[in-house]
mmCIF file of C-alpha atoms and ligand atoms in Angstrom:
data_model
loop_
_atom_site.group_PDB
_atom_site.id
_atom_site.type_symbol
_atom_site.label_atom_id
_atom_site.label_comp_id
_atom_site.label_asym_id
_atom_site.label_seq_id
_atom_site.Cartn_x
_atom_site.Cartn_y
_atom_site.Cartn_z
ATOM 1 C CA MET A 81 -48.797 66.918 6.618
ATOM 2 C CA LYS A 82 -50.298 64.564 4.163
ATOM 3 C CA GLU A 83 -47.507 65.128 1.665
ATOM 4 C CA THR A 84 -44.959 64.346 4.464
ATOM 5 C CA LEU A 85 -46.747 60.943 5.327
ATOM 6 C CA GLN A 86 -46.562 59.879 1.671
ATOM 7 C CA LYS A 87 -42.862 60.965 1.461
ATOM 8 C CA ILE A 88 -42.134 58.764 4.569
ATOM 9 C CA LYS A 89 -43.941 55.940 3.149
ATOM 10 C CA GLU A 90 -42.437 56.169 -0.309
ATOM 11 C CA GLU A 91 -38.938 56.590 1.111
ATOM 12 C CA THR A 92 -39.427 53.836 3.707
ATOM 13 C CA ILE A 93 -40.575 51.334 1.083
ATOM 14 C CA LYS A 94 -37.424 52.406 -1.010
ATOM 15 C CA LYS A 95 -35.006 51.904 1.892
ATOM 16 C CA ILE A 96 -36.738 48.451 2.527
ATOM 17 C CA GLN A 97 -36.219 47.461 -1.023
ATOM 18 C CA SER A 98 -32.555 48.452 -1.069
ATOM 19 C CA SER A 99 -31.655 47.456 2.756
ATOM 20 C CA GLY A 100 -29.872 44.232 1.353
ATOM 21 C CA ASP A 101 -29.765 42.514 4.883
ATOM 22 C CA LEU A 102 -31.485 41.753 7.884
ATOM 23 C CA ASP A 103 -29.542 44.176 10.083
ATOM 24 C CA ASN A 104 -29.980 46.955 7.632
ATOM 25 C CA LEU A 105 -33.777 46.213 7.624
ATOM 26 C CA ASN A 106 -34.170 46.449 11.244
ATOM 27 C CA GLU A 107 -32.427 49.910 11.119
ATOM 28 C CA VAL A 108 -34.884 51.049 8.521
ATOM 29 C CA ARG A 109 -37.711 49.649 11.031
ATOM 30 C CA VAL A 110 -36.464 51.535 14.022
ATOM 31 C CA ALA A 111 -35.888 54.704 12.018
ATOM 32 C CA VAL A 112 -39.657 54.663 10.988
ATOM 33 C CA LEU A 113 -41.601 52.887 13.463
ATOM 34 C CA GLY A 114 -39.428 53.066 16.604
ATOM 35 C CA LYS A 115 -40.013 55.221 19.761
ATOM 36 C CA LYS A 116 -38.430 58.095 17.961
ATOM 37 C CA GLY A 117 -39.065 56.990 14.423
ATOM 38 C CA GLU A 118 -40.447 59.324 11.815
ATOM 39 C CA LEU A 119 -43.896 57.969 11.778
ATOM 40 C CA THR A 120 -44.264 58.085 15.505
ATOM 41 C CA SER A 121 -43.150 61.553 15.737
ATOM 42 C CA LEU A 122 -45.727 62.279 13.009
ATOM 43 C CA LEU A 123 -48.302 60.817 15.329
ATOM 44 C CA LYS A 124 -47.130 62.897 18.034
ATOM 45 C CA SER A 125 -47.610 66.209 15.942
ATOM 46 C CA MET A 126 -51.557 65.184 15.623
ATOM 47 C CA LYS A 127 -52.201 67.934 18.048
ATOM 48 C CA ASP A 128 -51.121 70.327 15.171
ATOM 49 C CA VAL A 129 -54.004 68.894 13.113
ATOM 50 C CA ALA A 130 -57.315 70.475 13.091
ATOM 51 C CA PRO A 131 -59.675 68.663 15.324
ATOM 52 C CA GLU A 132 -62.114 67.703 12.654
ATOM 53 C CA ASP A 133 -59.398 66.261 10.476
ATOM 54 C CA ARG A 134 -57.720 64.254 13.218
ATOM 55 C CA PRO A 135 -59.694 61.039 12.516
ATOM 56 C CA ALA A 136 -59.185 60.942 8.835
ATOM 57 C CA PHE A 137 -55.310 61.787 9.291
ATOM 58 C CA GLY A 138 -55.212 59.137 12.007
ATOM 59 C CA GLN A 139 -56.618 56.785 9.678
ATOM 60 C CA LEU A 140 -54.195 57.505 7.156
ATOM 61 C CA VAL A 141 -51.176 57.235 9.312
ATOM 62 C CA ASN A 142 -52.329 53.696 10.424
ATOM 63 C CA GLN A 143 -52.678 52.763 6.758
ATOM 64 C CA ALA A 144 -49.316 53.875 5.951
ATOM 65 C CA ARG A 145 -48.014 51.991 9.112
ATOM 66 C CA THR A 146 -49.894 48.750 7.969
ATOM 67 C CA GLU A 147 -48.407 49.020 4.655
ATOM 68 C CA ILE A 148 -44.799 49.746 5.856
ATOM 69 C CA GLU A 149 -45.179 46.813 8.280
ATOM 70 C CA ALA A 150 -46.255 44.447 5.396
ATOM 71 C CA ALA A 151 -43.310 45.676 3.299
ATOM 72 C CA LEU A 152 -40.951 45.086 6.282
ATOM 73 C CA GLU A 153 -42.320 41.677 6.952
ATOM 74 C CA ASN A 154 -42.043 40.684 3.405
ATOM 75 C CA ALA A 155 -38.517 41.915 2.903
ATOM 76 C CA LYS A 156 -37.731 40.003 6.136
ATOM 77 C CA LYS A 157 -39.260 36.902 4.815
ATOM 78 C CA THR A 158 -37.389 37.091 1.540
ATOM 79 C CA MET A 159 -33.993 37.581 3.245
ATOM 80 C CA GLU A 160 -34.557 34.705 5.450
ATOM 81 C CA GLU A 161 -35.106 32.628 2.566
ATOM 82 C CA LYS A 162 -32.303 33.690 0.725
ATOM 83 C CA GLN A 163 -30.132 33.122 3.806
ATOM 84 C CA LEU A 164 -31.270 29.814 4.315
ATOM 85 C CA ASP A 165 -30.690 29.012 0.790
ATOM 86 C CA MET A 166 -26.971 30.113 0.954
ATOM 87 C CA ARG A 167 -26.482 28.196 3.959
ATOM 88 C CA LEU A 168 -27.803 24.971 2.412
ATOM 89 C CA LYS A 169 -25.511 25.493 -0.476
ATOM 90 C CA SER A 170 -22.606 26.307 1.523
ATOM 91 C CA GLU A 171 -23.087 23.191 3.953
ATOM 92 C CA VAL A 172 -23.951 20.799 1.551
ATOM 93 C CA ILE A 173 -22.559 17.266 2.527
ATOM 94 C CA ASP A 174 -21.161 14.908 -0.377
ATOM 95 C CA VAL A 175 -22.427 11.703 0.554
ATOM 96 C CA THR A 176 -20.665 10.070 -2.547
ATOM 97 C CA LEU A 177 -17.034 11.032 -0.869
ATOM 98 C CA PRO A 178 -15.067 7.777 -0.098
ATOM 99 C CA SER A 179 -15.150 7.033 3.696
ATOM 100 C CA LYS A 180 -12.182 6.905 5.967
ATOM 101 C CA LYS A 181 -11.198 3.028 5.986
ATOM 102 C CA LEU A 182 -11.909 1.416 9.540
ATOM 103 C CA LYS A 183 -8.922 -0.798 10.349
ATOM 104 C CA ALA A 184 -10.459 -3.983 11.720
ATOM 105 C CA GLY A 185 -7.925 -6.252 13.036
ATOM 106 C CA HIS A 186 -7.915 -9.911 12.396
ATOM 107 C CA ARG A 187 -6.787 -13.401 13.769
ATOM 108 C CA HIS A 188 -3.125 -14.317 14.493
ATOM 109 C CA PRO A 189 -1.867 -17.298 12.432
ATOM 110 C CA ASN A 190 -1.690 -19.145 15.720
ATOM 111 C CA THR A 191 -5.245 -18.589 16.433
ATOM 112 C CA ILE A 192 -6.079 -19.620 12.892
ATOM 113 C CA ALA A 193 -4.148 -22.713 13.174
ATOM 114 C CA LEU A 194 -5.521 -23.392 16.658
ATOM 115 C CA GLU A 195 -9.101 -23.036 15.564
ATOM 116 C CA GLU A 196 -8.443 -25.292 12.651
ATOM 117 C CA VAL A 197 -7.012 -28.171 15.064
ATOM 118 C CA GLU A 198 -10.145 -27.343 17.545
ATOM 119 C CA ARG A 199 -12.390 -28.028 14.603
ATOM 120 C CA ILE A 200 -10.907 -31.199 13.700
ATOM 121 C CA PHE A 201 -10.791 -32.812 17.129
ATOM 122 C CA THR A 202 -14.113 -31.400 18.133
ATOM 123 C CA GLY A 203 -15.618 -32.871 14.877
ATOM 124 C CA MET A 204 -14.337 -36.339 16.267
ATOM 125 C CA GLY A 205 -16.112 -36.037 19.537
ATOM 126 C CA TYR A 206 -13.125 -34.454 21.641
ATOM 127 C CA GLU A 207 -13.733 -31.829 24.324
ATOM 128 C CA VAL A 208 -11.558 -28.630 24.605
ATOM 129 C CA VAL A 209 -10.234 -28.267 27.877
ATOM 130 C CA GLU A 210 -7.746 -25.816 29.699
ATOM 131 C CA GLY A 211 -5.104 -26.016 32.551
ATOM 132 C CA PRO A 212 -3.079 -23.546 34.525
ATOM 133 C CA GLU A 213 0.222 -22.048 33.051
ATOM 134 C CA VAL A 214 1.561 -21.815 36.571
ATOM 135 C CA GLU A 215 1.628 -25.338 37.325
ATOM 136 C CA ARG A 216 2.573 -27.795 40.161
ATOM 137 C CA ASP A 217 5.923 -29.776 39.778
ATOM 138 C CA TYR A 218 3.594 -32.857 40.614
ATOM 139 C CA TYR A 219 1.368 -32.416 37.350
ATOM 140 C CA ASN A 220 4.007 -31.145 35.011
ATOM 141 C CA PHE A 221 6.661 -33.947 35.972
ATOM 142 C CA GLU A 222 5.844 -36.242 38.909
ATOM 143 C CA ALA A 223 2.332 -37.549 37.684
ATOM 144 C CA LEU A 224 3.622 -38.045 34.243
ATOM 145 C CA ASN A 225 6.219 -40.295 35.407
ATOM 146 C CA ILE A 226 9.245 -38.078 34.946
ATOM 147 C CA PRO A 227 11.398 -38.799 37.664
ATOM 148 C CA ALA A 228 13.359 -36.327 40.050
ATOM 149 C CA ASN A 229 16.545 -36.643 38.286
ATOM 150 C CA HIS A 230 15.303 -36.023 34.744
ATOM 151 C CA PRO A 231 17.269 -33.403 32.724
ATOM 152 C CA ALA A 232 13.867 -31.697 31.809
ATOM 153 C CA LYS A 233 13.452 -30.847 35.487
ATOM 154 C CA ASP A 234 16.812 -28.769 35.087
ATOM 155 C CA GLU A 235 16.713 -25.130 36.077
ATOM 156 C CA GLN A 236 18.137 -24.518 32.607
ATOM 157 C CA ASP A 237 15.273 -26.048 30.971
ATOM 158 C CA THR A 238 12.497 -24.818 33.506
ATOM 159 C CA PHE A 239 11.338 -21.408 35.051
ATOM 160 C CA TYR A 240 10.796 -22.640 38.714
ATOM 161 C CA ILE A 241 8.642 -20.272 40.947
ATOM 162 C CA ASN A 242 9.722 -22.415 44.068
ATOM 163 C CA LYS A 243 10.485 -26.045 44.474
ATOM 164 C CA ASP A 244 6.996 -27.068 43.860
ATOM 165 C CA ILE A 245 5.671 -24.490 41.481
ATOM 166 C CA LEU A 246 7.065 -23.696 37.962
ATOM 167 C CA LEU A 247 5.633 -22.311 34.702
ATOM 168 C CA ARG A 248 4.414 -25.201 32.805
ATOM 169 C CA THR A 249 6.896 -26.659 30.257
ATOM 170 C CA GLN A 250 4.311 -28.809 28.413
ATOM 171 C CA THR A 251 0.515 -29.207 28.260
ATOM 172 C CA SER A 252 0.734 -32.934 29.333
ATOM 173 C CA GLY A 253 0.098 -32.041 32.859
ATOM 174 C CA VAL A 254 -3.666 -31.391 31.801
ATOM 175 C CA GLN A 255 -4.196 -35.046 30.893
ATOM 176 C CA VAL A 256 -3.533 -35.856 34.652
ATOM 177 C CA ARG A 257 -5.771 -33.015 35.786
ATOM 178 C CA VAL A 258 -8.485 -34.236 33.740
ATOM 179 C CA MET A 259 -8.205 -37.935 34.748
ATOM 180 C CA GLU A 260 -8.348 -36.909 38.308
ATOM 181 C CA LYS A 261 -11.758 -35.475 37.849
ATOM 182 C CA GLN A 262 -13.394 -37.454 34.979
ATOM 183 C CA LYS A 263 -13.856 -41.062 34.688
ATOM 184 C CA PRO A 264 -13.219 -42.767 31.274
ATOM 185 C CA PRO A 265 -14.392 -42.609 28.436
ATOM 186 C CA ILE A 266 -12.503 -39.329 27.814
ATOM 187 C CA ARG A 267 -11.596 -37.602 24.756
ATOM 188 C CA MET A 268 -9.840 -34.281 25.230
ATOM 189 C CA ILE A 269 -7.689 -31.614 23.693
ATOM 190 C CA ALA A 270 -5.936 -29.074 25.728
ATOM 191 C CA PRO A 271 -4.277 -26.105 24.057
ATOM 192 C CA GLY A 272 -2.327 -23.613 25.986
ATOM 193 C CA ARG A 273 0.977 -21.551 26.388
ATOM 194 C CA VAL A 274 4.077 -23.484 27.940
ATOM 195 C CA PHE A 275 7.593 -22.158 28.878
ATOM 196 C CA ARG A 276 11.074 -23.346 28.713
ATOM 197 C CA ALA A 277 14.273 -21.607 29.392
ATOM 198 C CA ASP A 278 15.191 -21.378 25.823
ATOM 199 C CA GLU A 279 17.217 -18.556 23.828
ATOM 200 C CA VAL A 280 14.998 -16.916 21.111
ATOM 201 C CA ASP A 281 15.984 -18.117 17.663
ATOM 202 C CA ALA A 282 14.362 -18.926 14.396
ATOM 203 C CA THR A 283 12.920 -21.998 15.897
ATOM 204 C CA HIS A 284 12.825 -21.550 19.710
ATOM 205 C CA SER A 285 11.095 -19.106 22.054
ATOM 206 C CA PRO A 286 10.824 -19.087 25.920
ATOM 207 C CA SER A 287 7.094 -19.303 25.456
ATOM 208 C CA PHE A 288 5.176 -20.972 22.831
ATOM 209 C CA HIS A 289 2.104 -23.216 22.590
ATOM 210 C CA GLN A 290 1.205 -26.700 22.535
ATOM 211 C CA ILE A 291 -1.952 -28.956 22.016
ATOM 212 C CA GLU A 292 -2.134 -31.837 24.214
ATOM 213 C CA GLY A 293 -4.830 -34.808 23.054
ATOM 214 C CA MET A 294 -5.766 -37.892 25.100
ATOM 215 C CA VAL A 295 -8.378 -40.489 24.541
ATOM 216 C CA ILE A 296 -8.998 -42.973 27.701
ATOM 217 C CA ASP A 297 -11.482 -45.875 27.028
ATOM 218 C CA LYS A 298 -11.671 -49.540 27.196
ATOM 219 C CA ASP A 299 -9.801 -51.433 24.405
ATOM 220 C CA VAL A 300 -8.265 -48.245 22.900
ATOM 221 C CA THR A 301 -5.234 -49.456 20.969
ATOM 222 C CA PHE A 302 -2.121 -48.086 18.977
ATOM 223 C CA ALA A 303 -4.322 -48.564 15.961
ATOM 224 C CA ASP A 304 -6.810 -45.871 17.181
ATOM 225 C CA LEU A 305 -3.934 -43.645 17.835
ATOM 226 C CA LYS A 306 -2.514 -44.195 14.261
ATOM 227 C CA GLY A 307 -5.973 -43.863 12.526
ATOM 228 C CA THR A 308 -6.939 -40.652 14.487
ATOM 229 C CA LEU A 309 -3.596 -38.767 14.158
ATOM 230 C CA ALA A 310 -3.597 -39.960 10.218
ATOM 231 C CA GLU A 311 -7.027 -38.469 9.762
ATOM 232 C CA PHE A 312 -6.029 -35.286 11.906
ATOM 233 C CA ALA A 313 -2.869 -34.951 9.367
ATOM 234 C CA LYS A 314 -5.196 -35.197 6.134
ATOM 235 C CA GLU A 315 -7.536 -32.658 7.509
ATOM 236 C CA MET A 316 -4.800 -30.080 8.466
ATOM 237 C CA PHE A 317 -2.496 -30.578 5.763
ATOM 238 C CA GLY A 318 -4.380 -32.129 2.766
ATOM 239 C CA GLU A 319 -5.985 -35.168 1.785
ATOM 240 C CA ASP A 320 -2.946 -36.888 0.192
ATOM 241 C CA THR A 321 -0.821 -36.443 3.431
ATOM 242 C CA LYS A 322 0.952 -39.590 4.298
ATOM 243 C CA VAL A 323 2.057 -40.225 8.037
ATOM 244 C CA LYS A 324 4.865 -42.311 9.550
ATOM 245 C CA PHE A 325 5.707 -43.137 13.012
ATOM 246 C CA ARG A 326 9.225 -43.334 14.521
ATOM 247 C CA PRO A 327 9.741 -44.953 17.740
ATOM 248 C CA HIS A 328 10.752 -42.559 20.343
ATOM 249 C CA HIS A 329 10.636 -42.145 24.204
ATOM 250 C CA PHE A 330 8.491 -40.215 26.489
ATOM 251 C CA PRO A 331 8.282 -40.959 30.292
ATOM 252 C CA PHE A 332 4.314 -40.764 30.195
ATOM 253 C CA THR A 333 3.729 -42.965 27.165
ATOM 254 C CA GLU A 334 4.702 -46.638 26.490
ATOM 255 C CA PRO A 335 5.190 -47.396 23.516
ATOM 256 C CA SER A 336 6.097 -43.918 22.289
ATOM 257 C CA ALA A 337 6.531 -42.415 18.971
ATOM 258 C CA GLU A 338 7.138 -39.441 16.861
ATOM 259 C CA MET A 339 4.895 -38.878 13.809
ATOM 260 C CA ASP A 340 6.089 -37.290 10.612
ATOM 261 C CA VAL A 341 3.909 -36.193 7.758
ATOM 262 C CA SER A 342 4.764 -36.490 4.136
ATOM 263 C CA CYS A 343 5.926 -32.963 2.893
ATOM 264 C CA PHE A 344 2.827 -31.241 1.500
ATOM 265 C CA LYS A 345 5.130 -29.130 -0.608
ATOM 266 C CA CYS A 346 6.823 -31.707 -2.805
ATOM 267 C CA GLY A 347 4.506 -34.587 -1.920
ATOM 268 C CA GLY A 348 7.417 -36.676 -0.284
ATOM 269 C CA LYS A 349 10.004 -36.349 -3.088
ATOM 270 C CA GLY A 350 12.422 -34.111 -1.115
ATOM 271 C CA CYS A 351 12.704 -30.245 -1.342
ATOM 272 C CA ARG A 352 14.034 -27.140 0.391
ATOM 273 C CA PHE A 353 11.052 -27.101 2.635
ATOM 274 C CA CYS A 354 11.472 -30.618 3.844
ATOM 275 C CA LYS A 355 15.391 -30.384 3.676
ATOM 276 C CA GLY A 356 15.299 -33.046 1.228
ATOM 277 C CA GLU A 357 13.787 -35.552 3.574
ATOM 278 C CA GLY A 358 10.377 -35.711 1.970
ATOM 279 C CA TRP A 359 8.940 -35.778 5.835
ATOM 280 C CA ILE A 360 8.291 -33.462 8.342
ATOM 281 C CA GLU A 361 8.337 -34.017 12.030
ATOM 282 C CA ILE A 362 5.067 -32.794 13.623
ATOM 283 C CA LEU A 363 4.291 -34.362 17.039
ATOM 284 C CA GLY A 364 5.065 -36.638 19.858
ATOM 285 C CA CYS A 365 2.685 -39.481 20.838
ATOM 286 C CA GLY A 366 2.269 -42.907 22.394
ATOM 287 C CA MET A 367 0.081 -45.300 24.582
ATOM 288 C CA VAL A 368 -0.511 -43.515 28.171
ATOM 289 C CA HIS A 369 1.930 -45.282 30.563
ATOM 290 C CA PRO A 370 0.143 -47.761 32.946
ATOM 291 C CA LYS A 371 2.045 -45.741 36.128
ATOM 292 C CA VAL A 372 0.070 -42.411 34.756
ATOM 293 C CA LEU A 373 -3.145 -44.107 34.878
ATOM 294 C CA GLN A 374 -2.639 -45.850 38.098
ATOM 295 C CA GLY A 375 -1.538 -42.200 39.754
ATOM 296 C CA CYS A 376 -5.115 -41.090 38.536
ATOM 297 C CA ASN A 377 -6.950 -44.044 39.950
ATOM 298 C CA ILE A 378 -7.798 -45.551 36.575
ATOM 299 C CA ASP A 379 -7.228 -49.335 36.371
ATOM 300 C CA PRO A 380 -4.849 -49.921 33.398
ATOM 301 C CA GLU A 381 -6.144 -53.543 33.166
ATOM 302 C CA GLU A 382 -9.520 -52.138 32.445
ATOM 303 C CA TYR A 383 -8.742 -49.075 30.534
ATOM 304 C CA SER A 384 -6.106 -47.844 27.829
ATOM 305 C CA GLY A 385 -5.491 -44.748 25.946
ATOM 306 C CA PHE A 386 -3.249 -42.745 23.838
ATOM 307 C CA ALA A 387 -2.099 -39.067 23.988
ATOM 308 C CA PHE A 388 -0.069 -36.814 21.759
ATOM 309 C CA GLY A 389 1.183 -33.469 21.885
ATOM 310 C CA VAL A 390 1.514 -30.858 18.996
ATOM 311 C CA GLY A 391 3.424 -27.629 18.847
ATOM 312 C CA LEU A 392 1.079 -24.934 17.653
ATOM 313 C CA GLU A 393 3.666 -22.653 16.318
ATOM 314 C CA ARG A 394 5.033 -25.629 14.240
ATOM 315 C CA ILE A 395 1.845 -26.204 12.754
ATOM 316 C CA ALA A 396 1.422 -22.513 11.897
ATOM 317 C CA LEU A 397 4.896 -22.300 10.514
ATOM 318 C CA LEU A 398 4.480 -25.368 8.233
ATOM 319 C CA LYS A 399 1.003 -24.492 7.100
ATOM 320 C CA TYR A 400 1.693 -21.109 6.124
ATOM 321 C CA GLU A 401 5.116 -21.563 5.129
ATOM 322 C CA ILE A 402 6.640 -19.136 7.622
ATOM 323 C CA ASP A 403 10.597 -19.547 7.926
ATOM 324 C CA ASP A 404 11.160 -17.750 11.300
ATOM 325 C CA MET A 405 9.140 -18.256 14.496
ATOM 326 C CA ARG A 406 10.104 -14.684 15.935
ATOM 327 C CA LEU A 407 7.614 -13.304 13.097
ATOM 328 C CA LEU A 408 4.673 -14.930 15.067
ATOM 329 C CA TYR A 409 5.748 -12.745 18.206
ATOM 330 C CA GLU A 410 6.627 -9.452 16.748
ATOM 331 C CA ASN A 411 3.345 -8.407 15.956
ATOM 332 C CA ASP A 412 4.371 -6.344 12.724
ATOM 333 C CA GLU A 413 1.162 -5.568 11.067
ATOM 334 C CA ARG A 414 2.897 -5.890 7.581
ATOM 335 C CA PHE A 415 3.430 -9.780 8.516
ATOM 336 C CA LEU A 416 0.243 -10.392 10.146
ATOM 337 C CA GLU A 417 -1.803 -8.689 7.479
ATOM 338 C CA GLN A 418 -1.059 -11.616 5.115
ATOM 339 C CA PHE A 419 -3.076 -14.292 6.910
HETATM 340 N N1 LIG B 795 4.677 -33.147 25.897
HETATM 341 C C1 LIG B 795 5.780 -33.465 25.004
HETATM 342 C C2 LIG B 795 6.672 -32.472 24.682
HETATM 343 O O1 LIG B 795 6.512 -31.391 25.076
HETATM 344 C C3 LIG B 795 4.820 -33.844 23.874
HETATM 345 C C4 LIG B 795 4.017 -35.051 23.914
HETATM 346 C C5 LIG B 795 4.669 -36.208 23.589
HETATM 347 C C6 LIG B 795 2.842 -35.117 24.624
HETATM 348 C C7 LIG B 795 3.966 -37.612 23.678
HETATM 349 C C8 LIG B 795 2.127 -36.256 24.626
HETATM 350 C C9 LIG B 795 2.769 -37.549 24.209
HETATM 351 O O2 LIG B 795 1.026 -36.509 25.379
HETATM 352 O O3 LIG B 795 2.055 -38.528 24.345
HETATM 353 O O4 LIG B 795 7.571 -32.736 24.070
#
């Protein structure tokens, strides 16, 4: 019996050592210590041992059992450690690998140009206001001294919703909306989308943007208009920019003018950019017409003011030397990424 016990112990320890993985190790455990295991059966055959030898034999079996259990536990631990080691090695993360680039969008050239215009005018104390894109005929035309038979009101120029409501063709209506609500002094710019029934080409689009500007106060003169817009031109296009005013006609200003800036590409000598002129037209302006002031209950004897309207796309095209307006609306990333 003793020899059998010794043999079981030795063989089991060998099997444990060569078991290799946790599954095999478990098989070894069941084969020895399980219900039908070798050691269990040996204990069951205790009845064959002489009664006086039983305690000593029992002790031997228990000792063998403890040793086997310790060996099993040991082997299990080593194997688990080895397994963890292998997992750590195979699941290693290379933190030095370059990451996937996040594609962040950025501002559209129109937006960049608008923010620049807003920065310049808010710096001079102007407020930025907005008006509706779907506008009343009254604000878009009538209150601006544009008579019923004016060509700008033609259906070929204007998108009408009905007789009284239309998609605004200019931001000038915001002047009236502001003057109706606010008493002078007023200093405001009003950027926004406008609509005209134009075919798309390199310089036209049925939808584009304008920035309206207006100042109303006591003793405002054409000299204030010139000084303000000359300053704007310098900030927008460079310190050396000169301005030139040409007489023009707008129904809502008197006198009216168009303003040109000296070509910032050639400095005024004449180049391909300014078509040899040395000057580039950038906006319309004038002294607010007394009829427009009166319509808003502002006394033209007491107050005067100037107004101007700039095309936002025109500024963006000039500033970034883009030669086709359509590029601004196509949203081609290869184009937009350049700004
Ligand atoms: N609204 C005019 C246009 O669309 C631009 C303009 C000219 C606005 C003169 C003004 C102005 O405020 O005084 O052509």
